[in-house]
Coordinates of C-alpha atoms and ligand atoms in Angstrom, one line a residue:
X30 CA -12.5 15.0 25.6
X31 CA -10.0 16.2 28.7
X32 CA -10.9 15.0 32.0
X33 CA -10.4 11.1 33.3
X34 CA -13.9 11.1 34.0
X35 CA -15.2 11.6 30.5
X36 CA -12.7 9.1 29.8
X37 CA -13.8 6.2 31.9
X38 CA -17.1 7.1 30.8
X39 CA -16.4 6.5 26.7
X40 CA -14.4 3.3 27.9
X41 CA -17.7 2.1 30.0
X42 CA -19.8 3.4 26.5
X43 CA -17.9 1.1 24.2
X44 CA -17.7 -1.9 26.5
X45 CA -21.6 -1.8 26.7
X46 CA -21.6 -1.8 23.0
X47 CA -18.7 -4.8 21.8
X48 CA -18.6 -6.3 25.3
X49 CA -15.9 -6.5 27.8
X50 CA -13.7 -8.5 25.8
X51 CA -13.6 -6.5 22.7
X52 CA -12.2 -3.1 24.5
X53 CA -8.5 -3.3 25.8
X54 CA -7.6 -0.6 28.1
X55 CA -3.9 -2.5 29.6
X56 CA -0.8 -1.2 28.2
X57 CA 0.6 -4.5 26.8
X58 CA -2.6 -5.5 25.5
X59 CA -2.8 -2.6 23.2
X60 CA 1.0 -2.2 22.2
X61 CA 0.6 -4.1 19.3
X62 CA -2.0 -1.4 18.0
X63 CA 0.2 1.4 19.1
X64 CA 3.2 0.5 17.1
X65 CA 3.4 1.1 13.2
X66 CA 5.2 -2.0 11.2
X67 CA 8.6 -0.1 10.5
X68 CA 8.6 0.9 14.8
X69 CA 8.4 4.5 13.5
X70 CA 5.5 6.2 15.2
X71 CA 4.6 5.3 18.7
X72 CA 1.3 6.0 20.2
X73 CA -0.7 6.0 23.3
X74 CA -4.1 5.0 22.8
X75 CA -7.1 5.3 25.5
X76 CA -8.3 1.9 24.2
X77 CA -8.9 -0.7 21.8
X78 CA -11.8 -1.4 20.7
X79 CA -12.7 -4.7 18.4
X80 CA -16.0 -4.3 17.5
X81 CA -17.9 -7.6 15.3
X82 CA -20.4 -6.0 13.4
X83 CA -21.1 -2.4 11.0
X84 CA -24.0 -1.6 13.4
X85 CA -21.4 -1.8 16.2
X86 CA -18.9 0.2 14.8
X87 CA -21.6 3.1 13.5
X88 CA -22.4 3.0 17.4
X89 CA -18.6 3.6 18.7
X90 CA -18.2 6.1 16.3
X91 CA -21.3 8.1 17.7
X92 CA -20.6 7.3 20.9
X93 CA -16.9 8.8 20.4
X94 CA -18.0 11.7 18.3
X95 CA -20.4 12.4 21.9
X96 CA -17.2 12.6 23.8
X97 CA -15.1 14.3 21.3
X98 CA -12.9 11.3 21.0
X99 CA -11.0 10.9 18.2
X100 CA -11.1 7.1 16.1
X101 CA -8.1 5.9 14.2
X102 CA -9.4 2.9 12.3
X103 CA -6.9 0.1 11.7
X104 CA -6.7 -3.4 9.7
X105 CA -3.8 -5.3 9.5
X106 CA -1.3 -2.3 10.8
X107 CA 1.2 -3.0 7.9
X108 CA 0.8 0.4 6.7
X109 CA 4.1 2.1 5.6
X110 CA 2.9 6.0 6.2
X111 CA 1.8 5.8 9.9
X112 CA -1.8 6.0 8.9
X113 CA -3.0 3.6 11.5
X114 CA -0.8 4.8 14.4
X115 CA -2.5 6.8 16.9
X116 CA -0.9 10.1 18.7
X117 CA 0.7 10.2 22.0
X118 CA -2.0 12.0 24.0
X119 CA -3.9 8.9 25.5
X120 CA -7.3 10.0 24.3
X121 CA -7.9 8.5 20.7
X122 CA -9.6 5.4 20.2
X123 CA -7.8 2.2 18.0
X124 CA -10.9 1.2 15.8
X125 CA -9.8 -2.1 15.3
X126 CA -11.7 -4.2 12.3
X127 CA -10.1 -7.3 12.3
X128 CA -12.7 -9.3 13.9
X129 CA -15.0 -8.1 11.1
X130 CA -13.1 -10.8 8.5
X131 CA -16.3 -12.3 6.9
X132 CA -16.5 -13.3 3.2
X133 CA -19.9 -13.0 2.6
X134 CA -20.5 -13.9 -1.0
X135 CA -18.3 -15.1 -3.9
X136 CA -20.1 -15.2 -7.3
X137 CA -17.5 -16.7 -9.7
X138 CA -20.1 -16.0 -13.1
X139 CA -20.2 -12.3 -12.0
X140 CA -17.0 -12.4 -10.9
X141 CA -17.3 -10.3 -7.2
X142 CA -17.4 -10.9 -3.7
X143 CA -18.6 -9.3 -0.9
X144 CA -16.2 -9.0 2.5
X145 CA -15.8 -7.8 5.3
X146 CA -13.4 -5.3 6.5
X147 CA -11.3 -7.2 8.4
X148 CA -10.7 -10.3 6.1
X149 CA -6.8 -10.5 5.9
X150 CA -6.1 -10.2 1.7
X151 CA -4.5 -13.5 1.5
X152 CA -7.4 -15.1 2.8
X153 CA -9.7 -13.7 -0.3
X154 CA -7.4 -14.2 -3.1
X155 CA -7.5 -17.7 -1.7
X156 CA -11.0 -18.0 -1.2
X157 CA -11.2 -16.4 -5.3
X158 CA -8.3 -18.7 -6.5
X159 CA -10.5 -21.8 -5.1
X160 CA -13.3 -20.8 -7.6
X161 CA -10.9 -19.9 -10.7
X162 CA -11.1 -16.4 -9.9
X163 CA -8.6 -13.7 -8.5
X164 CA -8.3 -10.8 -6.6
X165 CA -5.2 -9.2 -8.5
X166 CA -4.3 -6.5 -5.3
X167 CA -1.1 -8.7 -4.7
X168 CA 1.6 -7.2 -1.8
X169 CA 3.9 -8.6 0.1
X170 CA 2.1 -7.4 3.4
X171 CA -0.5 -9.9 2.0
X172 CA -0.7 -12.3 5.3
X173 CA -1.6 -9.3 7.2
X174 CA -3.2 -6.5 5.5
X175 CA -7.1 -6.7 5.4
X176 CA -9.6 -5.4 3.0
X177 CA -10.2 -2.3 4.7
X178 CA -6.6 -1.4 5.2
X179 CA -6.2 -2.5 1.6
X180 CA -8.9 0.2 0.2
X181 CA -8.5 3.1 2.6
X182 CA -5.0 2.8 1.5
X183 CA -5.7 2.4 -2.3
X184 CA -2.7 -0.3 -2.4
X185 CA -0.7 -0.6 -5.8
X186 CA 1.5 -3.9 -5.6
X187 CA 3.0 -6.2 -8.3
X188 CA -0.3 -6.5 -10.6
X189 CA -0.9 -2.9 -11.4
X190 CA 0.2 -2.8 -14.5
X191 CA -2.6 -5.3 -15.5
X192 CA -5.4 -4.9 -13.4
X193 CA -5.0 -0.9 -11.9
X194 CA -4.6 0.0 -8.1
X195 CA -7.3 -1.5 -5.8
X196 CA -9.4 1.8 -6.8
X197 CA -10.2 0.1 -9.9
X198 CA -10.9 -3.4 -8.5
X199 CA -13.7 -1.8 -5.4
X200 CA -17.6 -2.0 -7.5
X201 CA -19.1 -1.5 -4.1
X202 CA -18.5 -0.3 0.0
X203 CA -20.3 0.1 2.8
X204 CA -19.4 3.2 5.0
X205 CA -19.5 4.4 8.8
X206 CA -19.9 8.4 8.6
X207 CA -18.4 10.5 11.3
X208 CA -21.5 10.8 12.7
X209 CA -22.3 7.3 12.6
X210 CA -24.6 7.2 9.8
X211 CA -24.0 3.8 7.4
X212 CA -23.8 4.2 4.3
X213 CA -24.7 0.7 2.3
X214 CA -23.3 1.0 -0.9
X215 CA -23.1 -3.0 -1.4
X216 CA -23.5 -3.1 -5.5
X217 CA -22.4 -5.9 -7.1
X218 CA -22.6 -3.8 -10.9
X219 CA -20.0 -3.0 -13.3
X220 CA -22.1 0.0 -14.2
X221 CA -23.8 2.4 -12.3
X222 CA -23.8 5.7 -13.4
X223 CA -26.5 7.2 -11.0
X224 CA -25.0 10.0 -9.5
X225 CA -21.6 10.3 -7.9
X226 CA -19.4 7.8 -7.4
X227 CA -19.1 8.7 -3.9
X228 CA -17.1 5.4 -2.8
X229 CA -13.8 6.8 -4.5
X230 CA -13.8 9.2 -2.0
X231 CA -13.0 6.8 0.6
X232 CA -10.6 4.9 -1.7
X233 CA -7.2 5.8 -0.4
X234 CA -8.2 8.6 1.9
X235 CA -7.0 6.4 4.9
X236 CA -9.5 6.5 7.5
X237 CA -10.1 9.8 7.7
X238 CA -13.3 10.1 5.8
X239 CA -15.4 7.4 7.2
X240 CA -14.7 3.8 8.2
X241 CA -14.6 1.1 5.8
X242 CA -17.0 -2.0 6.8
X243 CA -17.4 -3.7 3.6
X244 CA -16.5 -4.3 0.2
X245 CA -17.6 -5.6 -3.2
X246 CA -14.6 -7.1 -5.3
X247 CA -13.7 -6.8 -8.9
X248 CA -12.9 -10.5 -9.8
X249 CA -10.7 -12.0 -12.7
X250 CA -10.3 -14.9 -14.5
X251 CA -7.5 -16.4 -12.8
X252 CA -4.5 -16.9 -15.4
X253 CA -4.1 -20.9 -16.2
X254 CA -1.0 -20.4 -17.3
X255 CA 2.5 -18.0 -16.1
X256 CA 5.8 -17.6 -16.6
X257 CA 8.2 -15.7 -14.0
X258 CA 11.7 -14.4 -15.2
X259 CA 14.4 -12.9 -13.6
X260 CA 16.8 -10.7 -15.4
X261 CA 19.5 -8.7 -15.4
X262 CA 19.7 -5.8 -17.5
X263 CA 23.1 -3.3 -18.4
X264 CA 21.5 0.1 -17.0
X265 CA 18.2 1.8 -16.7
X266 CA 17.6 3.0 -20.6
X267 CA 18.1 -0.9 -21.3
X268 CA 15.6 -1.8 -18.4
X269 CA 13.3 0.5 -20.0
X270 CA 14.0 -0.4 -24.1
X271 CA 13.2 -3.8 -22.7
X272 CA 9.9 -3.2 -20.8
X273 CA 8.5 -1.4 -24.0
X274 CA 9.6 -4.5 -25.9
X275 CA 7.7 -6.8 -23.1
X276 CA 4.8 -4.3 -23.8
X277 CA 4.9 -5.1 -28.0
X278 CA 5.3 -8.7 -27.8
X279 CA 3.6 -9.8 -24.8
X280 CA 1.7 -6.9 -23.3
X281 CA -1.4 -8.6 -23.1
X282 CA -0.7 -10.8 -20.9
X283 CA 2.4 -8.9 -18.9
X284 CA 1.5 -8.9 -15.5
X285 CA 4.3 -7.8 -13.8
X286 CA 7.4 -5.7 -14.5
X287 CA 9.5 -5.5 -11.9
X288 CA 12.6 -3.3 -11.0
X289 CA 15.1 -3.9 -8.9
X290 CA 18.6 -2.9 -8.3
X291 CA 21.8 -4.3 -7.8
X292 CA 22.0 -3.3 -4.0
X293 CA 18.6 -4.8 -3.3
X294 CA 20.0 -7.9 -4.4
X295 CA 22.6 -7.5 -2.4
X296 CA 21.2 -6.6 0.7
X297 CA 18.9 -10.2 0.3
X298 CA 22.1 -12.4 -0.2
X299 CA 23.9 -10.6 2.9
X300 CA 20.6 -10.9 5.5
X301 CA 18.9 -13.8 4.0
X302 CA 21.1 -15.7 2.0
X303 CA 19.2 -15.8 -0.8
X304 CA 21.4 -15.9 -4.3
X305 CA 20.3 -13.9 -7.2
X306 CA 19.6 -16.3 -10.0
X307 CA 21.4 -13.6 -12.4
X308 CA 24.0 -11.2 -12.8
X309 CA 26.0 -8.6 -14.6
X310 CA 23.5 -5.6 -14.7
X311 CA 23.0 -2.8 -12.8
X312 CA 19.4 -3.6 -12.4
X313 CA 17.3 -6.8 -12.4
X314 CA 13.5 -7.1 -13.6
X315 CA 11.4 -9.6 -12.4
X316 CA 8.9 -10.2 -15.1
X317 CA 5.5 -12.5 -14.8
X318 CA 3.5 -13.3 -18.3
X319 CA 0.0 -14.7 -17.0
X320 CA -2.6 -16.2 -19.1
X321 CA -6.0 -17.8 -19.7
X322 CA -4.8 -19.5 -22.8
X323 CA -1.5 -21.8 -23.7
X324 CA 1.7 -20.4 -25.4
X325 CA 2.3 -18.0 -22.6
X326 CA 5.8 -19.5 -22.1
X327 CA 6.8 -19.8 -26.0
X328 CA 5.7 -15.6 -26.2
X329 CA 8.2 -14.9 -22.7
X330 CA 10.8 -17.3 -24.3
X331 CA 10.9 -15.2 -27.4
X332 CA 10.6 -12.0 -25.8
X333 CA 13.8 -13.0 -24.0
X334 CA 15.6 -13.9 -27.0
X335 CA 15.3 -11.0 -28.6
X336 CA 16.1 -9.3 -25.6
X337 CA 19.2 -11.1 -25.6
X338 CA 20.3 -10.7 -29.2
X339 CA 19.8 -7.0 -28.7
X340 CA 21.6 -6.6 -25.3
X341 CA 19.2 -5.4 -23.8
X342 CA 19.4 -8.0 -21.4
X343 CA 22.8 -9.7 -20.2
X344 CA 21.4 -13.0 -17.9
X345 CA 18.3 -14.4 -16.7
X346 CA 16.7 -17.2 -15.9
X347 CA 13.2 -18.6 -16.6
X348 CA 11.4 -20.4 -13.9
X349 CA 10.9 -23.9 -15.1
X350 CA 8.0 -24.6 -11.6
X351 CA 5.7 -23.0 -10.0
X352 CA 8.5 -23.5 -6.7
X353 CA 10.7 -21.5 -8.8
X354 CA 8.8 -18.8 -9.4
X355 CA 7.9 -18.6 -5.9
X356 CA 11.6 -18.3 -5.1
X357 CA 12.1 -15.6 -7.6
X358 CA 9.1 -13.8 -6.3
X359 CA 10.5 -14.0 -2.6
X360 CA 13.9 -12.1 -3.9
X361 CA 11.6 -9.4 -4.8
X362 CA 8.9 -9.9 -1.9
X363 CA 11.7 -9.9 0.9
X364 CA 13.6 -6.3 -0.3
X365 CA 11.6 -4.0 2.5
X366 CA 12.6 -6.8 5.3
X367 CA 16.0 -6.9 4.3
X368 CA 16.6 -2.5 4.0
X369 CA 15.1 -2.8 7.8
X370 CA 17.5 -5.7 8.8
X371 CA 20.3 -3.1 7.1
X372 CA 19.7 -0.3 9.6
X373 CA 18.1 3.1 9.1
X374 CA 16.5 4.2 6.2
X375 CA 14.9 7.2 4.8
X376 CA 11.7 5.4 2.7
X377 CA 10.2 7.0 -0.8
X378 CA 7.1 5.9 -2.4
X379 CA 7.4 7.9 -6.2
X380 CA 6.3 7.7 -8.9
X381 CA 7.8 9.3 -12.2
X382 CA 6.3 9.2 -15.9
X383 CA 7.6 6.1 -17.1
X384 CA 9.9 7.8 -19.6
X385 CA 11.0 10.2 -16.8
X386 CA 12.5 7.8 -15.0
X387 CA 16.5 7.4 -15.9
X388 CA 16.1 11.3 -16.1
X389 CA 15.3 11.1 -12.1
X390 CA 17.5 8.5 -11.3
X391 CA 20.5 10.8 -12.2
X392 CA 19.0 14.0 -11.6
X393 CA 17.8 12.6 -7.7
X394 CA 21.6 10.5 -7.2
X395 CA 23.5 13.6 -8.3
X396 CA 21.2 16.0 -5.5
X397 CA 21.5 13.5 -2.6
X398 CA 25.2 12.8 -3.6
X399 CA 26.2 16.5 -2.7
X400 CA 23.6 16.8 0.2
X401 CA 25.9 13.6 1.7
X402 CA 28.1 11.6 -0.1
X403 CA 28.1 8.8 2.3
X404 CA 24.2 7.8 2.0
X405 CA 23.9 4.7 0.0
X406 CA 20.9 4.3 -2.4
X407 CA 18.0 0.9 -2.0
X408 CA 16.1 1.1 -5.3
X409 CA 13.1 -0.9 -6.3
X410 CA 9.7 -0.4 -7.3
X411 CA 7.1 -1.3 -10.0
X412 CA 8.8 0.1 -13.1
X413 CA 5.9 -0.5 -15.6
X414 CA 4.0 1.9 -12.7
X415 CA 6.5 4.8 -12.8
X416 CA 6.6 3.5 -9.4
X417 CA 9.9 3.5 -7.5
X418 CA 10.4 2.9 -3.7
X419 CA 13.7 5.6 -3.8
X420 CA 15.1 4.7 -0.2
X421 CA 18.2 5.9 1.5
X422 CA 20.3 4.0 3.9
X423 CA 21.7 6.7 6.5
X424 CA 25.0 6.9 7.1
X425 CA 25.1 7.5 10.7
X426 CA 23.0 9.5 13.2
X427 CA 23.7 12.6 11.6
X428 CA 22.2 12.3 8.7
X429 CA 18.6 14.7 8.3
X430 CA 16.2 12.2 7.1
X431 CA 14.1 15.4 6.7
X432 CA 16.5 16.9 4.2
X433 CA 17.0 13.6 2.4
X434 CA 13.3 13.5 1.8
X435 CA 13.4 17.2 1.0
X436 CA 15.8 16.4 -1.8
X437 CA 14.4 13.6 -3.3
X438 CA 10.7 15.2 -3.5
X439 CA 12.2 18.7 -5.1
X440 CA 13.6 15.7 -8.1
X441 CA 10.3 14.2 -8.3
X442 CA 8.3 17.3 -8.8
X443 CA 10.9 18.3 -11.0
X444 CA 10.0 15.3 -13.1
X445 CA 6.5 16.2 -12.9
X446 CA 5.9 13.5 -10.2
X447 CA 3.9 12.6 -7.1
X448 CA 5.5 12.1 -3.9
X449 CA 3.2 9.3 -2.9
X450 CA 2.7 6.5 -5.5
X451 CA 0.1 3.6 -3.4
X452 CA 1.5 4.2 0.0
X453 CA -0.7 7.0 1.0
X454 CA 0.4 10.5 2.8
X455 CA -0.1 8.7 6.5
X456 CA 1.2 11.3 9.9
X457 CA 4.9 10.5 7.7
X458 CA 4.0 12.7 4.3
X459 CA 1.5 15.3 5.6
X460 CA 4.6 17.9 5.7
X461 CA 5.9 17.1 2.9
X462 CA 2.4 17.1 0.9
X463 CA 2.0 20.8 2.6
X464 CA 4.9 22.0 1.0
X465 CA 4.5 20.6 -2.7
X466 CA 0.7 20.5 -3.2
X467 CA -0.7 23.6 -4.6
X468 CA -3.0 25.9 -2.6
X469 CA -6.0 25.4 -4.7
X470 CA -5.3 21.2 -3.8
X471 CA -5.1 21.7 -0.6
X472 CA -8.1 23.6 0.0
X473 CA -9.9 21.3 -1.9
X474 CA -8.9 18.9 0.3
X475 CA -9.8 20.9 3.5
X476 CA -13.6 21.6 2.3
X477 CA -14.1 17.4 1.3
X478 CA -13.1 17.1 5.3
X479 CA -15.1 19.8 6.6
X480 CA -17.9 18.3 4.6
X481 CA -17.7 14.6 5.6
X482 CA -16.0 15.3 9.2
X483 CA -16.5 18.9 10.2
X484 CA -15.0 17.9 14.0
X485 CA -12.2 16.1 12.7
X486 CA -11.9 13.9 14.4
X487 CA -11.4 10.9 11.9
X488 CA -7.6 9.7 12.5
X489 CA -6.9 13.1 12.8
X490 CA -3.4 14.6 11.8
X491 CA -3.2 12.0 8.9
X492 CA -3.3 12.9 4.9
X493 CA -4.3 16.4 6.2
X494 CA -2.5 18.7 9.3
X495 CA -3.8 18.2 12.5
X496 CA -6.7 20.7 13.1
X497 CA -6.8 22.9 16.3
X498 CA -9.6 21.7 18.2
X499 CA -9.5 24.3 20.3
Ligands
FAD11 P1 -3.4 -0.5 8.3 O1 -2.0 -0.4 8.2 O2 -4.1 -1.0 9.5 O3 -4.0 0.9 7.9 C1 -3.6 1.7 6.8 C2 -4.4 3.0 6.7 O4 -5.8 2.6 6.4 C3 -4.5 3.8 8.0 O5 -4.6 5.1 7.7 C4 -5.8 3.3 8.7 O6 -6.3 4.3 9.5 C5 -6.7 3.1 7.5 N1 -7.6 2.0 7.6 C6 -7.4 0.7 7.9 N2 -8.5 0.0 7.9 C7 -9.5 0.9 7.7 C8 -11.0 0.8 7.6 N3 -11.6 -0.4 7.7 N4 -11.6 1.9 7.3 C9 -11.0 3.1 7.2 N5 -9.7 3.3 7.3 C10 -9.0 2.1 7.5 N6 1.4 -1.1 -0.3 C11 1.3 -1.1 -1.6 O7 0.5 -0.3 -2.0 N7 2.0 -1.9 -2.4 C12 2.9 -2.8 -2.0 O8 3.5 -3.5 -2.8 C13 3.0 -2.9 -0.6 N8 3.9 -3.8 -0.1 C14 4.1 -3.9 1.2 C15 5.0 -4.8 1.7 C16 5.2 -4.9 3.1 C17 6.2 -5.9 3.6 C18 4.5 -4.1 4.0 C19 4.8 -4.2 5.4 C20 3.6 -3.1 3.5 C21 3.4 -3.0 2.1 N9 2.5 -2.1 1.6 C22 2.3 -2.0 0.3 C23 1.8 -1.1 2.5 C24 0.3 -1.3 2.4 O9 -0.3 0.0 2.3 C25 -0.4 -2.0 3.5 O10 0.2 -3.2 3.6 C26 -1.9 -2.2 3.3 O11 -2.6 -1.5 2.3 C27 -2.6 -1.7 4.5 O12 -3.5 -2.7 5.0 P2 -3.7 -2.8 6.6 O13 -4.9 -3.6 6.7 O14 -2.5 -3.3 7.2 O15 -4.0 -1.3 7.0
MLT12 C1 6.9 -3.0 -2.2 O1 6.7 -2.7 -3.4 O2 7.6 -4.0 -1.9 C2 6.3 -2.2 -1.1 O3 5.6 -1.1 -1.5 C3 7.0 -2.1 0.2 C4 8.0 -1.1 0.3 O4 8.0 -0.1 -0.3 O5 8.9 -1.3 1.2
ZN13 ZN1 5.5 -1.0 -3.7

């Protein structure tokens, strides 16, 4: 779509389908939709548009694809990669779903729910919690980030060690095709073998597949009884001696395992005031045990001894409330506000084999420290993932965030890693995924595009290149 014409035209299209007041057109009104979270990629939308229902969306989708008009979906816009941010050419479309927040159905015997794109996550692990149940996809973007954000992104979190990545917790989705077709895929089953399992294909491929307009929920028994500790442990070997001792003694109930290092601690005592509850490591874990059954808190109490006896750990602290374990949980929960509150920062989402990861840490320090000795490192992640958010605080303006990623990538393929654990590739990884994916990947990935959006123009120039439209 190029002239103004054509453009008045779509923005006249989609008002007659979601009415007046669900298409923003003014400059301020849209800025919120424009901006990624981190204020990293600006864009320049031609509009808004907030559309209330599946058969509305599968109709601005068609009516886009008639214009050539490219559609960037977006939920809760907390995405870390850019994925939601449209370019700066004024002619894509923000899809936004956040009017779409419906819970539909929660059956607590069957353990699922059915909801709609928009619903923020907090909302339905709240709505799950009030029936005993839970929705383990836990993040600290949780006020915010909806459903559909939550599964075009794949999300990890603090519960993956337990429950899997969001992939495993989706039994059932309802699709908008590029060319508006919908796809209802609504199963509530545990099993269903008949034929592909084509929703995993829209798992984590952020928007640019289809648009997400529904989901069935993997439900668990929400855990009666939990015990949050923080500790601090002498270096990364003992944090890791220490997480497979959590994983003999306790593993079936281990939740959460934690990593965090000294700086992150830091950085939340200098811009938030908060203490750390430990000290005298290098690193801290935050640890949660969570269970159906009593005796949770006698198995983390032992596990803690013995950790002690063995120096494996050096201080801690066991939260004696549920209020203290909320404040432990916000030292962790508040790290990414405090790195932005620090200045500029060059952000990794890794992940390592588990065993591969003190190998990293010295192997990825020792690269960066001779690319520029003054950058300063802000570590934490979800260890028991192989998970590690690896960022680096510039030092001033002329640092090459470019190089810095560069650097640490070249250590985590070297480690036999991937350089995007449960953020996704977004407009911030697709050069980066160019130059470490093989050929074969990548044209794997080309054909599944061509396939499902052969004008490409779902949220273009995210997880792939941008394609020449000509
Ligand atoms: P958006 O940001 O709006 O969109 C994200 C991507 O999904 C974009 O590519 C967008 O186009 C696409 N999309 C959104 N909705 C749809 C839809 N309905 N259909 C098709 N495509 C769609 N992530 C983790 O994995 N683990 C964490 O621990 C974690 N912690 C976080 C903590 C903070 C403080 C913040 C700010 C972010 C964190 N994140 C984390 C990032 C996480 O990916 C997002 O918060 C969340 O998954 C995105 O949800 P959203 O609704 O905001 O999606
Ligand atoms: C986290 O684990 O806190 C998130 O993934 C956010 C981040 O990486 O900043
Ligand atoms: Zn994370």
């Amino acid at each position: 779509m190029t002239t103004q014409t054509g453009r008045t035209a779509l923005v006249d299209e989609l008002i007659a389908i979601a009415g007046p007041g669900a298409v923003l057109t003014d400059a301020a009104d849209m800025e919120p939709y424009a901006v990624d979270w981190r204020r990293m990629f600006f864009g320049t939308p031609l509009c808004v548009v907030r559309p209330a229902a599946t058969q509305e969306v599968a109709d601005i989708v068609r009516a886009c694809a008639r214009h050539g008009a490219a559609v960037v979906p977006q939920g809760g816009n907390t995405g870390l990669a850019g994925g939601a941010t449209p370019d700066g050419s004024g002619g894509e479309v923000v899809l936004s779903l956040q009017r779409m927040a419906c819970i539909r159905a929660l059956d607590p015997v069957g353990m699922t729910m059915e909801v709609e794109a928009g619903a923020i996550l907090q909302t339905v692990r709240e709505a799950a919690l009030e029936q005993g149940r839970m929705f383990p996809t836990g993040i600290g973007a949780e006020g915010s980030a909806t459903i559909g954000g939550i599964v075009s992104t794949n999300a990890g979190g603090v519960n993956v060690l337990r429950y899997g990545m969001t992939r495993a917790l989706v039994l059932g989705l309802e699709v908008v095709l590029a060319d508006g077709t919908v796809v209802n895929g609504l199963r509530r089953l545990r099993k269903d073998n008949a034929g592909y399992d084509w929703k995993q294909l829209f798992i984590g491929s952020e928007g640019t597949l289809g648009i997400v307009t529904a989901a069935v929920l993997r439900l668990v028994p929400a855990p009666q009884h939990s015990v949050t500790a923080f500790i601090a442990v002498p270096d990364i070997d003992a944090a890791l001696a220490f997480y497979s001792l959590a994983q003999s003694r306790i593993g079936d109930t281990l939740s959460a395992f934690e990593l965090i290092s000294a700086t992150s601690v830091g950085l939340q005592e200098k811009h938030f005031g908060l203490k750390s509850p430990a000290s005298g490591g290098q690193w801290f874990i935050l640890l949660e045990g969570a269970s159906s059954l009593a005796g949770i808190g006698e198995a983390v109490e032992s596990l803690l001894a013995e950790a002690f006896e063995s120096g494996l750990a050096v201080d801690g602290v066991a939260a004696a409330s549920q209020q203290q374990a909320r404040a432990l949980w916000e030292i962790r929960e508040r790290i990414t506000e405090a790195e932005g509150r620090e200045g500029r920062s060059v952000k990794h989402d890794i992940s390592v084999p588990v065993t591969a990861i003190p190998a990293f840490l010295t192997d990825a320090g020792k690269a960066l420290e001779e690319l520029s000795p003054a950058l300063r490192l802000n570590v934490f992640g979800h260890l028991g993932d192989g998970n590690l958010h690896y960022n680096v605080i510039m030092a001033g303006p002329g640092d090459d965030g470019a190089a810095i990623n560069r650097t640490v990538h070249d250590a985590v393929l070297r480690h036999g890693g991937s350089i995007s654990a449960e953020h996704g590739l977004g407009q911030y990884r697709v050069g980066e995924w160019l130059r470490t994916k093989t050929p074969a990947e990548q044209a794997l990935s080309a054909a599944l595009k061509q396939t499902l959006d052969p004008a490409g123009l779902l949220n273009p120039g995210k997880v792939l290149p941008r394609r020449d439209r000509g």
